Amino acid sequence: MRFFDFIALCLCCLIWGANFVLSKWMLTDLALPPFFFAAMRFSLVALLMSPFLFPLPKKFGLLCLAAFCVGALHLAFLYMGLKTAPASSSSIVAQMLIPFATILSVIFLKERIGVRRGIGIMGALLGVIVLIYNPDSLGFDVGLIAIILAFLGLAIGSILIKGVGDVSLWQYLAWMGVIAVPLLGLASALFETDQINLAKDAGWKLAVGVLFTGLLASIFAHGQYFRLLKSYDVTLIVPLTLMTPFWGVALGVLVREEPFGKQFVFGAALMLVSVYVIARRSKIVVEAS
């Protein structure tokens, strides 16, 4: 894996880690309706990316399906889950993306994992569990089922991206936004209430949340994720996203002064070593280009 691409994926995971914390705060502390907030996020994406909608690619139907799975489907279930599910349980359940994507890529893309990458994936998963495990905040919530469905949708979308053909990341983002806005807007109108008053109460905080999630989490991070999936195996890129919960916990330590102890050090060390093992397993080794 090229050094530039590895750094780009690290930045994506940093942004997603911060986005996870921010979204949880927007949905719980500010009590924003999940479908409404997701629709606001994708409205910004659709507006900014609209110049790239045309001309339509040859595999337009497949592009729409991939964009739907990664965009509207993933975010709708994720925000529904984050609204009620405990933070630690949510972070652990979110790692279901790795087995989902790995199984699908082996079945449909005929990718091979290999012993070393398999050990790296298991080590990274274990490191993440050690890193975020907190028995005091664990518990079952129906929101966890929604989070599982969210990452199943993301896994399916990740597989579909491999087959979209000659599509730029800008066109992919444009259609992801255009498809998501009416679907999420309709869901909000049917199942949520008092959206306008809650948005007014949130004020500038909502604006900051939409800008961060739209510009950084969607346009930059998901755009780079799309680009990397087209260049590398799913079984390489998806396991490396295990860096996301590491950044979420690290930001909590740095910004919110959360406890920093042996559990954090051991979990982070195990995860980072495993990430290196996963990256080294690819045919193109992590090196400067």
Coordinates of N, CA and C in Angstrom, one line a residue, residues 31-196:
A31 N -30.7 16.3 21.1 CA -31.9 15.6 20.8 C -32.4 15.8 19.4
L32 N -31.5 15.9 18.4 CA -31.9 16.0 17.0 C -32.4 14.7 16.5
P33 N -33.5 14.7 15.7 CA -34.0 13.5 15.1 C -33.0 12.9 14.1
P34 N -32.8 11.6 14.2 CA -31.7 11.0 13.3 C -31.9 11.2 11.8
F35 N -33.1 10.9 11.3 CA -33.3 11.0 9.9 C -33.2 12.5 9.4
F36 N -33.6 13.4 10.2 CA -33.5 14.8 9.9 C -32.1 15.3 9.9
F37 N -31.3 14.9 10.9 CA -29.9 15.2 10.9 C -29.1 14.6 9.7
A38 N -29.4 13.4 9.4 CA -28.7 12.7 8.2 C -29.1 13.4 6.9
A39 N -30.4 13.8 6.8 CA -30.9 14.5 5.6 C -30.1 15.9 5.5
M40 N -29.9 16.6 6.6 CA -29.2 17.8 6.6 C -27.8 17.6 6.1
R41 N -27.2 16.6 6.6 CA -25.8 16.3 6.2 C -25.7 16.0 4.7
F42 N -26.6 15.2 4.2 CA -26.5 14.9 2.8 C -27.0 16.0 1.9
S43 N -27.8 16.9 2.4 CA -28.2 18.1 1.6 C -27.0 18.9 1.2
L44 N -26.1 19.1 2.2 CA -24.8 19.8 1.9 C -24.0 19.1 0.9
V45 N -23.9 17.8 1.0 CA -23.1 17.0 0.0 C -23.7 17.1 -1.4
A46 N -25.0 17.0 -1.5 CA -25.7 17.0 -2.8 C -25.5 18.4 -3.4
L47 N -25.6 19.4 -2.6 CA -25.5 20.8 -3.1 C -24.1 21.1 -3.7
L48 N -23.1 20.7 -2.9 CA -21.7 21.0 -3.3 C -21.3 20.1 -4.5
M49 N -21.8 18.8 -4.5 CA -21.3 17.9 -5.5 C -22.2 17.8 -6.8
S50 N -23.3 18.6 -6.8 CA -24.2 18.6 -7.9 C -23.6 18.8 -9.3
P51 N -22.6 19.6 -9.5 CA -22.0 19.8 -10.8 C -21.4 18.5 -11.4
F52 N -21.2 17.5 -10.6 CA -20.6 16.2 -11.0 C -21.6 15.1 -11.3
L53 N -22.8 15.4 -11.3 CA -23.9 14.4 -11.5 C -23.8 13.7 -12.9
F54 N -23.5 14.5 -13.9 CA -23.5 14.1 -15.3 C -22.2 14.2 -16.0
P55 N -21.9 13.4 -17.0 CA -22.8 12.4 -17.7 C -22.9 11.2 -16.9
L56 N -24.0 10.5 -17.1 CA -24.2 9.2 -16.3 C -23.2 8.2 -16.7
P57 N -22.7 7.4 -15.8 CA -21.8 6.3 -16.1 C -22.5 5.1 -16.7
K58 N -21.7 4.2 -17.3 CA -22.3 3.0 -17.9 C -23.0 2.1 -16.8
K59 N -22.4 2.0 -15.7 CA -23.1 1.2 -14.6 C -23.8 2.1 -13.6
F60 N -24.7 2.9 -14.1 CA -25.4 3.8 -13.3 C -26.2 3.2 -12.2
G61 N -26.9 2.1 -12.5 CA -27.7 1.4 -11.5 C -26.9 0.9 -10.4
L62 N -25.7 0.3 -10.7 CA -24.9 -0.2 -9.6 C -24.3 0.9 -8.8
L63 N -24.0 2.0 -9.4 CA -23.5 3.2 -8.7 C -24.6 3.7 -7.7
C64 N -25.8 3.7 -8.1 CA -26.9 4.2 -7.3 C -27.1 3.2 -6.1
L65 N -27.0 1.9 -6.3 CA -27.1 0.9 -5.3 C -26.0 1.0 -4.3
A66 N -24.8 1.2 -4.8 CA -23.6 1.4 -3.9 C -23.8 2.6 -3.0
A67 N -24.1 3.7 -3.7 CA -24.3 5.0 -3.0 C -25.4 5.0 -2.0
F68 N -26.5 4.3 -2.3 CA -27.6 4.1 -1.3 C -27.1 3.3 -0.1
C69 N -26.4 2.2 -0.3 CA -26.0 1.4 0.8 C -25.0 2.1 1.7
V70 N -24.0 2.8 1.1 CA -23.0 3.5 1.9 C -23.6 4.8 2.5
G71 N -24.5 5.4 1.8 CA -25.1 6.7 2.3 C -26.3 6.6 3.1
A72 N -27.5 6.6 2.4 CA -28.8 6.7 3.1 C -29.0 5.5 4.1
L73 N -28.8 4.3 3.6 CA -29.0 3.1 4.4 C -28.1 3.1 5.6
H74 N -26.8 3.2 5.4 CA -25.9 3.2 6.5 C -26.1 4.3 7.5
L75 N -26.3 5.5 7.1 CA -26.4 6.6 8.0 C -27.8 6.6 8.8
A76 N -28.8 6.2 8.1 CA -30.2 6.1 8.7 C -30.1 5.1 9.9
F77 N -29.6 3.9 9.7 CA -29.6 3.0 10.8 C -28.5 3.4 11.8
L78 N -27.4 3.9 11.4 CA -26.4 4.3 12.4 C -26.9 5.4 13.3
Y79 N -27.5 6.4 12.8 CA -28.1 7.5 13.6 C -29.2 7.0 14.5
M80 N -30.0 6.1 14.0 CA -31.1 5.5 14.8 C -30.5 4.8 16.0
G81 N -29.4 4.1 15.8 CA -28.8 3.3 16.8 C -28.1 4.2 17.8
L82 N -27.3 5.2 17.4 CA -26.6 6.1 18.2 C -27.5 6.9 19.1
K83 N -28.8 7.1 18.7 CA -29.8 7.8 19.5 C -30.0 7.2 20.9
T84 N -29.9 5.9 21.0 CA -30.3 5.2 22.2 C -29.2 4.3 22.8
A85 N -28.4 3.7 21.9 CA -27.4 2.7 22.3 C -26.3 3.2 23.2
P86 N -25.8 2.4 24.2 CA -24.7 2.8 25.0 C -23.4 3.0 24.1
A87 N -22.6 4.0 24.5 CA -21.4 4.3 23.6 C -20.4 3.2 23.4
S88 N -20.1 2.5 24.5 CA -19.1 1.4 24.4 C -19.7 0.2 23.6
S89 N -20.9 -0.1 23.9 CA -21.5 -1.2 23.1 C -21.6 -0.9 21.6
S90 N -21.9 0.4 21.3 CA -22.0 0.8 19.9 C -20.7 0.7 19.2
S91 N -19.6 1.1 19.9 CA -18.3 1.0 19.3 C -17.9 -0.4 19.0
I92 N -18.2 -1.3 19.9 CA -17.9 -2.7 19.7 C -18.7 -3.3 18.6
V93 N -20.0 -3.1 18.6 CA -20.9 -3.6 17.6 C -20.5 -3.1 16.2
A94 N -20.0 -1.9 16.1 CA -19.6 -1.3 14.8 C -18.5 -2.0 14.1
Q95 N -17.8 -2.8 14.9 CA -16.7 -3.6 14.3 C -17.2 -4.8 13.5
M96 N -18.5 -5.0 13.5 CA -19.1 -6.1 12.7 C -18.8 -5.8 11.2
L97 N -18.5 -4.6 10.9 CA -18.1 -4.3 9.5 C -17.1 -5.2 9.0
I98 N -16.1 -5.5 9.8 CA -14.9 -6.3 9.3 C -15.3 -7.7 8.9
P99 N -16.0 -8.5 9.8 CA -16.4 -9.8 9.4 C -17.4 -9.8 8.2
F100 N -18.4 -8.8 8.2 CA -19.3 -8.7 7.1 C -18.6 -8.5 5.8
A101 N -17.7 -7.5 5.8 CA -17.0 -7.2 4.5 C -16.1 -8.3 4.1
T102 N -15.4 -8.9 5.0 CA -14.5 -10.0 4.7 C -15.2 -11.2 4.1
I103 N -16.3 -11.6 4.7 CA -17.1 -12.7 4.2 C -17.6 -12.4 2.8
L104 N -18.2 -11.2 2.6 CA -18.8 -10.9 1.3 C -17.7 -10.8 0.2
S105 N -16.5 -10.3 0.6 CA -15.4 -10.1 -0.4 C -14.9 -11.5 -0.8
V106 N -14.8 -12.4 0.1 CA -14.3 -13.7 -0.2 C -15.3 -14.5 -1.1
I107 N -16.6 -14.3 -0.8 CA -17.7 -15.0 -1.6 C -17.8 -14.4 -3.0
F108 N -18.0 -13.0 -3.1 CA -18.3 -12.4 -4.3 C -17.2 -11.9 -5.1
L109 N -16.1 -11.5 -4.5 CA -14.9 -10.9 -5.2 C -13.8 -11.9 -5.3
K110 N -14.0 -13.1 -4.6 CA -12.9 -14.1 -4.7 C -11.6 -13.6 -4.1
E111 N -11.6 -12.7 -3.1 CA -10.4 -12.3 -2.5 C -9.9 -13.3 -1.6
R112 N -8.6 -13.3 -1.3 CA -8.0 -14.3 -0.4 C -7.4 -13.5 0.8
I113 N -7.6 -14.0 2.0 CA -7.2 -13.3 3.2 C -5.7 -13.6 3.5
G114 N -5.4 -14.9 3.6 CA -4.1 -15.3 3.9 C -3.9 -15.3 5.4
V115 N -3.0 -16.1 5.9 CA -2.8 -16.4 7.3 C -2.3 -15.1 8.0
R116 N -1.4 -14.4 7.5 CA -0.8 -13.2 8.2 C -1.9 -12.1 8.3
R117 N -2.6 -11.9 7.2 CA -3.7 -10.8 7.3 C -4.8 -11.2 8.2
G118 N -5.1 -12.5 8.2 CA -6.1 -13.0 9.1 C -5.7 -12.8 10.6
I119 N -4.4 -13.1 10.9 CA -3.9 -12.9 12.3 C -4.0 -11.4 12.6
G120 N -3.6 -10.6 11.6 CA -3.6 -9.1 11.8 C -5.0 -8.6 12.1
I121 N -6.0 -9.1 11.4 CA -7.4 -8.7 11.6 C -7.9 -9.1 13.0
M122 N -7.6 -10.3 13.4 CA -8.0 -10.8 14.7 C -7.3 -10.0 15.8
G123 N -6.0 -9.7 15.6 CA -5.3 -8.9 16.6 C -5.8 -7.5 16.7
A124 N -6.2 -6.9 15.5 CA -6.7 -5.5 15.6 C -8.1 -5.5 16.2
L125 N -8.9 -6.5 15.9 CA -10.2 -6.6 16.6 C -10.1 -6.7 18.1
L126 N -9.2 -7.5 18.5 CA -8.9 -7.7 20.0 C -8.4 -6.4 20.6
G127 N -7.5 -5.7 19.9 CA -7.0 -4.5 20.4 C -8.1 -3.4 20.6
V128 N -9.0 -3.4 19.6 CA -10.1 -2.4 19.7 C -11.0 -2.7 20.9
I129 N -11.3 -4.0 21.1 CA -12.2 -4.4 22.2 C -11.5 -4.0 23.5
V130 N -10.2 -4.3 23.7 CA -9.5 -3.9 24.9 C -9.5 -2.4 25.1
L131 N -9.3 -1.7 24.0 CA -9.3 -0.2 24.0 C -10.6 0.4 24.5
I132 N -11.7 -0.1 24.0 CA -13.0 0.6 24.3 C -13.8 -0.2 25.3
Y133 N -13.4 -1.3 25.9 CA -14.2 -2.1 26.8 C -14.4 -1.3 28.1
N134 N -15.7 -1.2 28.5 CA -16.0 -0.6 29.7 C -17.3 -1.3 30.2
P135 N -17.1 -2.2 31.2 CA -18.3 -3.0 31.6 C -19.4 -2.2 32.3
D136 N -19.1 -1.0 32.8 CA -20.1 -0.1 33.4 C -21.1 0.5 32.4
S137 N -20.6 0.6 31.1 CA -21.5 1.2 30.1 C -22.0 0.3 29.1
L138 N -21.7 -1.0 29.3 CA -22.2 -2.0 28.4 C -23.6 -2.4 28.7
G139 N -24.3 -2.8 27.7 CA -25.7 -3.2 27.9 C -26.4 -3.3 26.6
F140 N -27.5 -4.1 26.6 CA -28.2 -4.3 25.3 C -29.2 -3.2 25.1
D141 N -29.3 -2.8 23.9 CA -30.3 -1.8 23.5 C -30.8 -2.1 22.1
V142 N -32.0 -1.8 21.8 CA -32.5 -2.1 20.4 C -31.7 -1.3 19.4
G143 N -31.2 -0.2 19.8 CA -30.3 0.6 18.9 C -29.1 -0.2 18.4
L144 N -28.7 -1.2 19.1 CA -27.5 -2.0 18.7 C -27.9 -2.8 17.4
I145 N -29.1 -3.2 17.3 CA -29.6 -3.9 16.1 C -29.5 -3.0 14.9
A146 N -29.9 -1.7 15.1 CA -29.8 -0.8 14.0 C -28.4 -0.5 13.6
I147 N -27.4 -0.5 14.6 CA -26.0 -0.3 14.3 C -25.5 -1.5 13.5
I148 N -25.9 -2.7 13.9 CA -25.4 -3.9 13.1 C -25.9 -3.8 11.7
L149 N -27.2 -3.4 11.5 CA -27.7 -3.2 10.1 C -27.0 -2.1 9.3
A150 N -26.6 -1.1 10.1 CA -25.9 0.0 9.4 C -24.6 -0.4 8.8
F151 N -23.8 -1.3 9.6 CA -22.5 -1.7 9.1 C -22.7 -2.9 8.1
L152 N -23.8 -3.6 8.2 CA -24.0 -4.6 7.1 C -24.3 -3.8 5.8
G153 N -25.0 -2.7 5.8 CA -25.2 -1.9 4.7 C -23.9 -1.3 4.1
L154 N -23.0 -0.9 5.0 CA -21.8 -0.3 4.6 C -20.9 -1.4 4.0
A155 N -20.9 -2.6 4.5 CA -20.2 -3.7 4.0 C -20.7 -4.1 2.6
I156 N -22.0 -4.1 2.4 CA -22.5 -4.4 1.0 C -22.1 -3.3 0.1
G157 N -22.3 -2.1 0.5 CA -21.9 -1.0 -0.4 C -20.4 -1.0 -0.7
S158 N -19.5 -1.4 0.2 CA -18.1 -1.5 -0.1 C -17.8 -2.6 -1.1
I159 N -18.6 -3.7 -1.1 CA -18.4 -4.7 -2.2 C -18.9 -4.2 -3.5
L160 N -20.0 -3.5 -3.5 CA -20.6 -2.9 -4.8 C -19.7 -1.9 -5.4
I161 N -18.9 -1.1 -4.6 CA -18.1 -0.1 -5.1 C -17.0 -0.7 -6.0
K162 N -16.6 -1.9 -5.8 CA -15.6 -2.5 -6.6 C -16.0 -2.8 -8.0
G163 N -17.3 -2.7 -8.3 CA -17.9 -3.0 -9.6 C -18.4 -1.9 -10.3
V164 N -18.3 -0.6 -9.8 CA -19.0 0.5 -10.5 C -18.3 1.0 -11.7
G165 N -17.0 0.5 -11.9 CA -16.3 0.9 -13.1 C -15.7 2.3 -13.1
D166 N -15.6 3.0 -14.2 CA -14.9 4.3 -14.3 C -15.8 5.4 -13.8
V167 N -15.9 5.5 -12.5 CA -16.7 6.6 -11.8 C -15.7 7.4 -10.9
S168 N -15.8 8.7 -11.0 CA -14.9 9.5 -10.2 C -15.5 9.6 -8.8
L169 N -14.7 9.8 -7.8 CA -15.2 10.0 -6.4 C -16.2 11.1 -6.3
W170 N -16.0 12.1 -7.1 CA -16.9 13.3 -7.1 C -18.3 12.9 -7.6
Q171 N -18.4 12.1 -8.6 CA -19.7 11.7 -9.1 C -20.4 10.7 -8.1
Y172 N -19.5 9.9 -7.5 CA -20.1 8.9 -6.5 C -20.7 9.7 -5.3
L173 N -20.0 10.8 -4.9 CA -20.5 11.6 -3.8 C -21.7 12.3 -4.2
A174 N -21.7 12.8 -5.4 CA -22.9 13.6 -5.9 C -24.2 12.7 -5.8
W175 N -24.1 11.5 -6.3 CA -25.2 10.6 -6.4 C -25.6 10.1 -5.0
M176 N -24.6 9.9 -4.1 CA -24.8 9.5 -2.8 C -25.7 10.5 -2.1
G177 N -25.4 11.8 -2.3 CA -26.2 12.9 -1.7 C -27.6 13.0 -2.3
V178 N -27.6 13.0 -3.6 CA -28.9 13.1 -4.3 C -29.9 12.0 -3.9
I179 N -29.4 10.8 -3.8 CA -30.2 9.6 -3.5 C -30.7 9.7 -2.0
A180 N -29.8 10.2 -1.1 CA -30.1 10.1 0.3 C -31.1 11.2 0.7
V181 N -31.0 12.4 0.2 CA -31.8 13.5 0.7 C -33.3 13.2 0.6
P182 N -33.9 12.8 -0.6 CA -35.3 12.6 -0.6 C -35.8 11.4 0.3
L183 N -35.0 10.4 0.3 CA -35.3 9.2 1.1 C -35.3 9.5 2.6
L184 N -34.2 10.2 3.1 CA -34.2 10.5 4.5 C -35.2 11.6 4.9
G185 N -35.4 12.6 3.9 CA -36.4 13.6 4.1 C -37.8 13.0 4.3
L186 N -38.1 12.1 3.5 CA -39.4 11.4 3.6 C -39.5 10.6 4.9
A187 N -38.5 9.9 5.3 CA -38.5 9.2 6.5 C -38.6 10.1 7.7
S188 N -38.0 11.3 7.6 CA -38.1 12.2 8.7 C -39.6 12.8 8.8
A189 N -40.2 13.1 7.6 CA -41.5 13.6 7.6 C -42.5 12.6 8.1
L190 N -42.3 11.3 7.9 CA -43.2 10.2 8.3 C -43.1 9.8 9.7
F191 N -41.8 9.8 10.2 CA -41.6 9.1 11.5 C -41.1 10.1 12.6
E192 N -40.8 11.3 12.3 CA -40.2 12.3 13.3 C -41.1 13.5 13.4
T193 N -41.0 14.2 14.5 CA -41.8 15.4 14.8 C -40.9 16.5 15.4
D194 N -41.4 17.7 15.2 CA -40.8 18.9 15.9 C -39.3 19.1 15.4
Q195 N -39.0 18.8 14.1 CA -37.7 18.9 13.6 C -37.2 20.4 13.6
I196 N -38.1 21.3 13.1 CA -37.8 22.7 13.0 C -37.4 23.3 14.3

